[in-house]
Amino acid sequence: MCSINDRSRDIGEYIPAPDDDMVICRCEEVTKGEIRRAVHAGLFTITEIRRYLRAGMGLCQGQTCARLVKGIVAAELGSVPAELEPASSRAPMRPIEMEVFGNERIG
Amino acid sequence: MKRYDLIIVGAGPSGLSAAVEAAKRGMRVIVFDENDKPGGQLFKQIHKFFGSKEHRAKIRGFRIGEDLLKEAAEFGVKVVLNATVIGIYPQKEVTVRIEGVVEHYKGDAIIAASGASENMVTFDGWTLPGVIGAGAAQTMMNIHGVKPGRKILMLGSGNVGLVVSFQLMQCGCEVAALVDAAPRVGGYGVHAAKVARTGVPFYLSHTIVKAEGEDHVTGVTIAEVDDKFQFIPGTEKHFEVDTICLAVGLSPMSQLLKMAGCEMEDNPRRGGQVPVCDEKGRTSVAGIFAAGDVSGIEEASSAMIEGRIAGIAAAEYLGYMDSGESEQAIKEQEEALEGLRQGMFAPQNRGKHIETTDEGIQISESLLKKGYIGDDEIERYPGVRHTVGIHPVMECTQNIPCNPCQDACPKGCISIGQNITSLPIAVEGTECVGCGMCVASCSGQAIFLVDEQIEEGYASVTMPYEFLPLPETGTKGKGLGRDGSPVCDAEVIKVQTAKAFDQTHLLTIKVPEDMAMKARFFTF
């Protein structure tokens, strides 16, 4: 297992910061404090953060915040963003109405 | 399912260039773009490009886009707009949203040229309306003809921040300040200088503390940062602005390639998550290629060459060219790319603090900290000379890959030589006729024609001018120094407009003799 995902590692206590109320994911209204607390609650990967907080799961699909969230999680883990596993990429790559998504023309 | 030899995602500079090269070799090519206009970022680029003739230097970006589209049409490339590729599946099956339908296409090869998205930074108030990306500002101005705001603060001194600041002023906005947390200007000095001489103050080692306003931006506070990027208390400065532009870098939009199963890496030098590619743009999946910003953030000229290389590589992969032919064609493109990746701003020099030019001349510290060359520093560059009569003064002081000026002069007064990044030299023993071709050809607007004595006590300075309204002969105003502060009274004695100047007007002002080497802009 990659050491950054090692849950037995002590990353220290969550310390409140003055900018914890800052909104990071605008689509789902997730704050910096929520992301930081989630890391201390044991969510070390972007995929886990996305599932738990819905950061990056809204209308823009993380187009704006993905990089910011990665930076916050990495800082909390005492690492750099490049070390973190990126979130999965899957279709549809852009937000799309269910009506259209269901209207496939395969032939 | 519709089949094509090659499916290209993105009709920007790299995608269209790839399409042209592949179609030229007889391939059936389709290009999808999610926007309603083709050309990607090229159509927002109203400034003249750098480089040499082969790189289409001194041509404005949007014209390069128009030519690319024409070329693609000639070779039978099909460009589908408002078409969003939403997935790449095994066996190179691609799903595309076109209007209300998701259509399936199959390509024997795929080139991802999906570009990049703008980065954001967070500060108190960053979600207020009025905080926008510099690219968004460019889209508003140059595509839709909408002024992004009245008074703007720009964060970011890379080429995007500098170029967009200039364009904001061209569209009639006021730029209150240009701010960057880095200690030195990140973009080309010539871009910084043309912004600084209009009077825009530069604040390096500063960043935004907070954006103010209830339901939209009404002001901004910046403060100085130390070498660990922490605010220094007591250094706050406040500006009343209605718009904050962020030019803080780009991230590759590479998710489609990840979905397609390409090996990826997070490479900060390339701007984030990128596919692992070889020099031909081949990813780890056979038949899938990447070109342009999606494989590493650079600029449009190199994206076009990368696109051409990927197009040729795809043609070779499907047997439309034999390997000997393609090697030769790729070699030519690689040489052109090599030409662009030279000098102090080359990818390998990113982040380095270079103190002297290749010629051994000290780089202006003032240029890097304040955006303009000091009056006491300018004389040390080889483009700055004094002779009797009219002569060019090249205020080009960094090694950048660009040489249109030496071709522009019909009299051979300007020389850059074989090495495209060398500083321009004022050639001894040549006679300037004052035609102004060099002034208009300089993409960095760094060439001036100076006559140090046109009459007793007076000199003339001819400068490039790309603002409206255009002053007329006889207009009286102020000459501004390189730092943008008024240095003297000045009168316009000539305004030249010519097709060969391509929308750059030449303004000649009469200034006191001692201002010949100081007055570099005109305001009225």
XYZ file of C-alpha atoms in Angstrom:
631
model
C 0.000 0.000 0.000
C 1.136 3.487 -0.810
C 2.345 5.157 2.381
C 0.127 8.188 1.883
C -2.921 5.949 2.332
C -1.543 4.323 5.478
C -4.332 4.897 8.014
C -2.196 3.844 10.959
C -0.060 6.903 10.381
C -0.548 9.717 12.898
C -1.404 12.925 11.059
C -2.000 14.863 14.261
C -5.057 16.591 15.645
C -7.452 18.690 13.606
C -6.655 22.281 14.483
C -9.349 24.853 13.589
C -8.127 27.555 11.195
C -9.528 31.049 10.561
C -10.426 30.222 6.953
C -12.290 26.982 7.738
C -15.580 28.599 6.708
C -14.347 29.310 3.195
C -16.429 27.585 0.534
C -14.211 25.413 -1.676
C -16.704 23.375 -3.719
C -19.250 25.942 -4.815
C -21.638 23.526 -6.500
C -22.104 21.414 -3.371
C -21.195 24.146 -0.861
C -18.435 22.268 0.913
C -16.116 24.293 3.130
C -12.410 24.016 3.738
C -13.079 23.086 7.385
C -15.334 20.194 6.355
C -12.642 18.827 4.070
C -9.943 19.202 6.711
C -12.087 17.509 9.361
C -12.907 14.668 6.957
C -9.209 13.947 6.506
C -8.766 13.762 10.275
C -11.805 11.484 10.410
C -9.796 9.039 8.294
C -10.766 9.865 4.706
C -7.422 10.011 2.937
C -8.310 9.688 -0.740
C -10.076 12.038 -3.128
C -12.599 9.312 -3.951
C -13.516 8.970 -0.274
C -13.797 12.725 0.167
C -16.041 12.938 -2.884
C -18.335 10.202 -1.616
C -18.452 11.522 1.945
C -18.753 15.278 1.328
C -19.859 15.409 -2.331
C -17.066 17.921 -3.014
C -16.493 17.850 -6.774
C -19.691 15.886 -7.392
C -21.939 18.781 -8.379
C -22.785 20.523 -11.595
C -19.248 21.386 -12.674
C -17.922 17.964 -11.669
C -14.909 19.388 -9.888
C -13.738 21.503 -12.813
C -13.060 24.372 -10.414
C -12.447 22.746 -7.047
C -10.711 19.420 -7.827
C -7.300 21.016 -7.691
C -8.170 23.016 -4.565
C -9.543 19.969 -2.718
C -6.466 17.956 -3.640
C -4.249 20.721 -2.262
C -6.153 20.871 1.044
C -6.138 17.075 1.534
C -2.440 16.856 0.655
C -1.549 19.648 3.094
C -3.518 17.940 5.854
C -1.671 14.674 5.184
C 1.658 16.507 5.191
C 2.197 15.639 1.535
C 2.042 17.195 -1.938
C -0.905 16.994 -4.386
C 1.074 14.948 -6.919
C 1.301 12.119 -4.352
C -2.476 11.768 -4.047
C -4.392 9.322 -6.149
C -6.675 11.265 -8.509
C -10.427 10.698 -8.504
C -11.762 8.206 -11.018
C -12.752 9.468 -14.443
C -15.907 8.074 -15.919
C -18.616 8.981 -18.392
C -20.449 11.251 -18.726
C -17.435 13.550 -18.695
C -19.694 16.596 -18.643
C -22.999 17.154 -16.847
C -25.821 15.949 -19.018
C -29.614 15.721 -18.648
C -30.936 12.212 -17.925
C -33.275 12.680 -20.879
C -30.283 13.035 -23.202
C -28.151 10.418 -21.465
C -30.910 7.884 -22.005
C -31.341 8.885 -25.637
C -28.507 6.865 -27.162
C -28.150 6.243 -30.844
C -25.927 3.204 -31.162
C -26.659 2.073 -34.726
C -22.039 3.159 -35.380
C -20.213 5.680 -37.536
C -16.582 4.862 -38.256
C -13.720 7.231 -38.946
C -10.016 6.648 -39.393
C -9.317 9.302 -36.810
C -11.437 10.941 -34.143
C -10.050 14.147 -32.643
C -11.394 15.591 -29.410
C -11.084 19.378 -29.472
C -10.952 21.827 -32.393
C -8.350 24.108 -30.863
C -4.868 24.815 -32.210
C -3.514 21.307 -31.625
C -6.652 19.404 -32.658
C -7.063 21.289 -35.928
C -3.353 21.013 -36.728
C -3.484 17.258 -36.116
C -6.579 16.999 -38.327
C -4.844 18.799 -41.190
C -1.762 16.554 -41.106
C -3.807 13.348 -40.928
C -6.299 14.382 -43.618
C -3.425 15.429 -45.875
C -2.333 11.777 -45.867
C -5.758 10.603 -46.979
C -7.321 9.773 -43.622
C -11.011 10.293 -42.893
C -10.977 12.649 -39.943
C -13.721 13.960 -37.661
C -13.170 16.622 -34.996
C -15.590 17.174 -32.109
C -15.703 20.367 -30.082
C -18.072 21.203 -27.262
C -18.076 24.904 -28.094
C -20.240 26.596 -30.693
C -17.201 28.055 -32.424
C -14.066 26.193 -33.501
C -10.516 27.322 -32.801
C -10.277 26.820 -29.049
C -8.369 29.643 -27.425
C -6.953 30.937 -30.717
C -9.960 33.108 -31.469
C -9.490 35.010 -28.209
C -5.914 35.842 -29.073
C -6.040 39.257 -30.700
C -2.340 39.938 -30.152
C 0.488 39.176 -32.550
C 2.279 35.892 -31.902
C 5.964 35.415 -31.177
C 8.327 33.049 -32.959
C 9.792 32.980 -36.431
C 8.147 32.861 -39.853
C 7.574 29.090 -39.580
C 5.733 29.657 -36.308
C 3.523 32.317 -37.940
C 5.135 35.045 -35.870
C 3.716 38.598 -35.963
C 0.351 37.206 -37.106
C -2.536 37.718 -34.719
C -3.756 34.516 -33.054
C -7.304 34.608 -34.403
C -6.003 34.919 -37.965
C -3.897 31.797 -37.421
C -7.138 30.124 -36.287
C -8.949 31.238 -39.436
C -6.161 29.884 -41.621
C -6.174 26.554 -39.771
C -9.926 26.177 -40.250
C -9.580 26.943 -43.954
C -6.771 24.423 -44.280
C -8.813 21.762 -42.456
C -11.796 22.376 -44.750
C -9.581 22.089 -47.852
C -8.435 18.635 -46.814
C -11.971 17.466 -46.084
C -11.822 17.424 -42.289
C -15.262 17.246 -40.732
C -15.596 19.577 -37.731
C -18.677 19.011 -35.565
C -19.485 21.798 -33.101
C -21.676 21.737 -29.982
C -20.521 18.134 -29.785
C -19.311 17.042 -26.352
C -17.300 13.852 -26.114
C -18.524 12.316 -22.864
C -16.654 9.033 -22.882
C -13.931 6.925 -24.515
C -14.525 3.174 -24.179
C -12.473 0.095 -25.119
C -11.902 -0.534 -28.844
C -11.823 3.269 -29.308
C -15.539 3.692 -29.074
C -16.449 7.286 -28.379
C -19.749 8.662 -27.108
C -20.632 12.185 -28.144
C -23.473 14.349 -27.024
C -24.830 16.164 -30.058
C -27.937 18.205 -29.296
C -30.395 15.880 -27.547
C -28.737 12.609 -28.511
C -25.750 10.573 -27.368
C -24.162 9.197 -30.527
C -21.566 6.442 -30.804
C -18.554 6.747 -33.050
C -15.649 4.448 -33.595
C -12.172 5.564 -34.570
C -9.210 3.483 -35.636
C -7.164 6.136 -33.872
C -8.010 8.892 -31.409
C -6.190 12.138 -30.684
C -7.163 13.890 -27.461
C -6.598 17.617 -27.850
C -9.029 18.678 -25.166
C -6.986 21.541 -23.759
C -6.997 22.872 -20.225
C -9.144 24.643 -17.675
C -8.301 27.664 -15.569
C -7.007 27.338 -12.030
C -8.552 29.256 -9.167
C -7.104 30.453 -5.884
C -9.103 30.931 -2.718
C -9.294 34.042 -0.574
C -11.991 35.598 1.524
C -14.750 36.494 -0.924
C -13.431 34.471 -3.869
C -16.931 33.195 -4.683
C -18.390 36.700 -5.127
C -19.668 37.584 -8.596
C -16.958 39.695 -10.198
C -14.137 37.249 -9.450
C -13.429 35.670 -12.824
C -10.712 33.798 -14.666
C -8.535 35.777 -17.067
C -9.570 33.373 -19.808
C -13.207 34.097 -19.015
C -12.491 37.819 -19.307
C -10.934 37.164 -22.716
C -13.971 35.183 -23.834
C -16.262 38.004 -22.767
C -14.254 40.712 -24.543
C -12.905 39.048 -27.623
C -15.623 36.535 -28.483
C -18.798 38.139 -27.200
C -17.871 41.831 -27.215
C -18.789 42.318 -23.548
C -16.731 44.448 -21.164
C -15.943 42.257 -18.115
C -15.952 45.223 -15.755
C -14.972 48.858 -15.372
C -12.051 48.665 -13.010
C -10.062 45.486 -12.680
C -7.363 43.975 -10.526
C -5.328 41.248 -12.202
C -3.758 38.470 -10.137
C -0.952 36.707 -11.997
C 1.996 38.121 -13.929
C 2.527 35.234 -16.342
C 1.963 35.855 -20.032
C -1.788 35.261 -19.648
C -2.100 37.872 -16.884
C 0.013 40.380 -18.819
C -1.633 39.858 -22.211
C -5.164 39.919 -20.787
C -4.398 43.071 -18.764
C -3.371 44.806 -21.973
C -6.466 43.561 -23.787
C -8.694 44.750 -20.920
C -7.294 48.236 -21.400
C -7.782 47.952 -25.152
C -11.456 47.203 -24.571
C -11.801 50.261 -22.357
C -11.391 48.889 -18.833
C -9.093 50.395 -16.263
C -6.538 47.999 -14.764
C -5.975 49.170 -11.191
C -3.026 46.894 -10.437
C -1.230 43.760 -11.499
C -0.479 41.526 -8.533
C 1.556 38.343 -8.128
C 2.647 36.413 -5.048
C 5.877 35.487 -6.826
C 8.792 37.852 -6.287
C 9.378 38.355 -10.028
C 7.245 38.848 -13.155
C 6.572 35.426 -14.656
C 5.837 36.347 -18.270
C 7.829 38.026 -21.022
C 9.384 41.336 -20.036
C 8.127 42.960 -23.226
C 4.511 42.083 -22.317
C 5.063 43.529 -18.825
C 6.659 46.683 -20.224
C 3.767 47.488 -22.554
C 1.344 47.237 -19.602
C 3.596 49.181 -17.193
C 4.149 52.128 -19.545
C 0.423 52.837 -19.647
C 0.629 53.429 -15.888
C -0.501 50.119 -14.378
C 1.347 49.542 -11.067
C 2.883 46.098 -10.478
C 2.814 44.533 -7.022
C 5.124 41.538 -6.908
C 5.373 39.482 -3.682
C 1.760 40.530 -3.038
C -1.453 38.591 -3.094
C -5.140 39.047 -2.404
C -6.247 39.149 1.231
C -9.924 39.578 0.519
C -12.488 40.547 -2.048
C -15.042 42.947 -0.623
C -18.714 43.412 -1.402
C -22.143 42.147 -0.430
C -23.493 40.619 -3.611
C -20.686 41.512 -6.027
C -17.097 42.722 -5.880
C -16.765 46.366 -4.840
C -13.162 46.330 -3.718
C -10.116 44.256 -2.954
C -7.356 44.280 -0.374
C -3.909 42.944 -1.190
C -0.883 42.591 1.053
C 2.775 41.767 0.741
C 3.894 38.200 1.418
C 7.194 36.929 2.786
C 9.311 34.216 1.186
C 7.002 31.582 2.707
C 3.968 33.312 1.133
C 2.647 34.481 4.526
C 1.069 37.943 4.738
C 3.205 40.659 6.281
C 0.959 42.666 8.648
C 0.726 46.370 7.920
C 1.412 46.049 4.184
C -2.252 46.000 3.123
C -3.318 48.070 0.116
C -6.890 48.665 -0.926
C -8.314 49.158 -4.423
C -11.839 50.004 -5.459
C -12.529 47.579 -8.280
C -15.602 45.789 -9.592
C -13.736 42.852 -11.100
C -10.896 40.596 -10.001
C -9.253 38.564 -12.739
C -7.341 35.415 -11.833
C -4.524 34.338 -14.134
C -2.971 31.683 -11.933
C -2.310 28.882 -14.356
C -4.099 26.111 -16.182
C -4.805 22.443 -15.516
C -4.894 19.856 -18.321
C -8.391 18.464 -18.985
C -7.139 14.909 -19.268
C -9.999 12.935 -17.678
C -11.029 11.367 -21.011
C -7.582 9.850 -21.411
C -7.682 8.462 -17.909
C -11.056 6.918 -18.640
C -9.623 5.440 -21.851
C -7.104 3.585 -19.735
C -4.009 5.597 -20.613
C -1.237 5.568 -18.056
C -1.346 8.917 -16.241
C 1.040 10.874 -14.062
C 0.652 13.906 -11.854
C 3.415 16.105 -13.135
C 3.560 19.611 -11.648
C 5.952 20.673 -14.436
C 3.228 19.910 -16.977
C 0.451 21.528 -14.950
C -1.160 18.511 -13.256
C -2.573 15.172 -14.318
C -1.300 14.299 -17.799
C -1.009 11.122 -19.880
C 2.421 9.548 -20.072
C 3.389 10.254 -23.707
C 6.400 9.798 -25.940
C 7.717 12.595 -28.159
C 5.189 11.708 -30.879
C 2.241 12.112 -28.510
C 1.627 8.357 -28.239
C -0.010 7.365 -24.951
C 0.311 3.934 -23.333
C -2.782 2.772 -25.279
C -1.903 1.919 -28.890
C -3.707 4.264 -31.279
C -4.566 6.911 -28.690
C -2.536 10.112 -28.893
C -2.479 13.381 -26.951
C -1.475 16.853 -28.139
C -1.541 20.399 -26.841
C -2.286 21.546 -23.299
C -3.913 18.219 -22.342
C -0.443 16.651 -22.347
C 1.289 19.555 -20.606
C 0.576 23.267 -20.388
C 2.441 25.342 -22.960
C 1.252 27.936 -25.446
C -0.625 27.904 -28.742
C 2.375 27.876 -31.088
C 3.829 24.728 -29.539
C 0.342 23.192 -29.300
C -0.011 23.546 -33.067
C 3.286 21.780 -33.675
C 2.468 19.023 -31.178
C -0.833 18.585 -33.007
C 0.937 18.225 -36.342
C 3.285 15.628 -34.860
C 0.374 13.617 -33.396
C -1.472 13.812 -36.733
C 1.559 12.436 -38.574
C 2.078 9.752 -35.914
C -1.565 8.677 -36.275
C -1.160 8.475 -40.062
C 1.864 6.263 -39.593
C 0.061 4.094 -37.017
C -2.718 3.331 -39.490
C -0.356 2.775 -42.408
C -1.141 5.961 -44.318
C 2.557 6.777 -44.333
C 5.563 4.514 -44.192
C 7.820 4.985 -41.236
C 10.603 6.622 -43.268
C 8.229 9.288 -44.525
C 6.763 9.956 -41.122
C 10.178 10.099 -39.437
C 11.188 12.826 -41.884
C 7.925 14.774 -41.443
C 8.128 14.523 -37.657
C 11.761 15.576 -37.660
C 10.853 18.818 -39.429
C 8.145 19.542 -36.864
C 10.437 18.688 -33.973
C 12.977 21.191 -35.227
C 10.269 23.870 -35.304
C 9.224 22.892 -31.767
C 12.825 22.949 -30.620
C 13.033 26.510 -31.973
C 10.182 27.580 -29.689
C 11.468 25.795 -26.616
C 14.588 27.929 -26.408
C 15.669 30.827 -24.306
C 15.085 31.842 -20.736
C 11.349 30.985 -20.765
C 11.869 27.470 -22.173
C 10.095 24.673 -20.258
C 13.405 23.446 -18.800
C 14.048 26.891 -17.293
C 10.649 27.211 -15.609
C 10.977 28.577 -12.096
C 14.664 29.420 -12.471
C 15.878 32.912 -11.707
C 18.089 33.847 -14.639
C 20.220 36.886 -13.964
C 22.025 37.429 -17.256
C 21.181 37.025 -20.940
C 23.025 34.573 -23.211
C 25.050 37.606 -24.302
C 26.182 38.070 -20.695
C 24.159 41.231 -20.107
C 22.475 41.674 -16.755
C 18.674 41.281 -16.836
C 16.863 44.357 -15.570
C 15.800 43.760 -11.952
C 13.343 46.612 -12.309
C 11.693 44.808 -15.230
C 11.238 41.701 -13.094
C 9.995 43.573 -10.015
C 8.074 46.540 -11.434
C 7.420 45.588 -15.042
C 9.602 48.201 -16.687
C 13.261 48.739 -17.484
C 14.883 51.588 -15.570
C 16.080 54.600 -17.580
C 19.569 53.933 -16.221
C 19.477 50.283 -17.361
C 18.269 50.606 -20.929
C 21.590 51.681 -22.456
C 23.266 48.340 -21.777
C 21.248 46.408 -24.375
C 22.530 45.937 -27.949
C 19.271 47.144 -29.525
C 19.726 50.573 -27.965
C 22.115 52.843 -29.858
C 22.486 56.538 -30.589
C 22.981 57.855 -34.106
C 22.120 61.009 -35.982
C 18.747 60.865 -37.676
C 15.893 58.432 -37.264
C 16.846 54.964 -36.024
C 15.224 51.959 -34.358
C 15.584 51.376 -30.614
C 14.868 47.762 -29.653
C 13.922 47.496 -25.981
C 14.013 43.707 -26.139
C 16.099 42.551 -23.217
C 15.403 38.861 -22.621
C 16.254 35.787 -24.698
C 12.880 34.824 -26.146
C 12.267 32.821 -29.338
C 11.224 35.609 -31.690
C 12.746 37.251 -34.745
C 10.251 39.024 -37.060
C 12.053 42.353 -36.583
C 15.145 41.280 -38.491
C 13.063 40.269 -41.515
C 10.886 43.365 -41.248
C 13.669 45.881 -41.884
C 14.264 46.340 -45.630
C 17.569 48.077 -44.884
C 19.106 45.415 -42.654
C 19.303 47.719 -39.631
C 18.254 44.952 -37.217
C 20.007 41.645 -36.697
C 19.166 38.693 -34.499
C 21.266 36.156 -36.385
C 20.906 32.395 -36.566
C 19.941 31.945 -32.938
C 16.277 32.914 -32.668
C 16.562 33.793 -28.972
C 19.420 36.282 -29.325
C 18.749 39.902 -28.488
C 18.227 42.151 -31.525
C 21.247 44.234 -32.438
C 21.209 47.670 -34.048
C 23.559 47.063 -36.995
C 26.321 49.662 -37.387
C 26.651 51.440 -40.725
C 23.093 50.839 -41.912
C 20.633 53.604 -42.664
C 17.122 53.603 -41.250
C 14.511 55.094 -43.586
C 11.879 55.334 -40.866
C 9.378 53.027 -42.591
C 8.166 51.669 -39.254
C 7.899 48.051 -40.383
C 9.985 46.918 -37.405
C 7.745 48.799 -34.955
C 4.611 47.132 -36.316
C 6.206 43.692 -36.611
C 7.374 43.468 -33.006
C 4.874 41.237 -31.189
C 6.182 42.590 -27.900
C 5.672 46.229 -28.959
C 9.227 46.860 -27.857
C 10.616 48.728 -30.889
C 10.567 52.503 -31.160
C 11.863 54.798 -33.869
C 13.772 57.659 -32.330
C 15.120 60.816 -33.933
C 17.124 62.454 -31.214
C 16.974 65.889 -32.824
C 14.233 66.824 -35.272
C 14.677 70.530 -34.594
C 16.506 72.625 -32.051
C 15.652 71.211 -28.624
C 13.167 68.573 -29.815
C 13.211 64.889 -30.597
C 10.627 62.508 -32.039
C 9.570 59.092 -30.797
C 7.493 56.720 -32.927
C 5.665 54.031 -30.972
C 3.210 51.222 -31.663
C -0.321 52.197 -30.626
C -3.268 49.825 -30.415
C -5.861 51.835 -28.496
C -8.968 53.753 -29.405
C -9.665 56.573 -29.913
C -6.652 57.163 -32.088
C -5.182 60.635 -31.565
C -4.734 62.871 -34.610
C -1.832 64.908 -35.857
C -1.695 67.974 -33.642
C -3.197 66.251 -30.586
C -1.456 67.534 -27.494
C -0.920 65.404 -24.419
C 1.702 63.949 -22.136
C 4.617 61.696 -22.881
C 4.780 58.842 -20.367
C 7.957 57.193 -19.197
C 8.558 53.450 -19.130
C 7.023 53.412 -15.659
C 3.845 55.080 -16.932
C 4.377 58.391 -15.162
C 4.100 61.634 -17.150
C 7.563 62.931 -18.059
C 6.891 65.763 -20.501
C 4.441 67.579 -22.754
C 4.127 65.885 -26.116
C 2.429 66.569 -29.424
C 1.430 64.036 -32.051
C 3.178 64.934 -35.300
C 2.290 61.849 -37.332
C -0.166 58.943 -37.209
C 0.462 56.084 -39.619
C -1.992 53.340 -40.434
C -1.222 50.767 -43.089
C -2.381 47.338 -44.115
C 1.146 46.005 -43.673
C 1.062 47.167 -40.032
C -1.948 44.890 -39.381
C -3.946 47.160 -37.037
C -0.919 48.449 -35.161
C -0.909 52.213 -35.610
C 2.325 54.143 -35.512
C 2.187 57.250 -33.422
C 4.979 59.807 -33.692
C 5.252 62.336 -30.890
C 7.440 65.390 -30.540
C 9.113 65.615 -27.153
C 11.887 67.720 -25.590
C 15.313 66.494 -26.703
C 16.243 65.025 -23.311
C 13.117 62.824 -23.399
C 14.066 60.959 -26.607
C 15.203 57.931 -24.622
C 12.599 58.278 -21.890
C 9.141 58.972 -23.356
C 7.603 55.672 -24.414
C 3.835 56.172 -24.355
C 1.363 58.934 -25.035
C -1.787 59.942 -23.210
C -4.227 62.706 -23.986
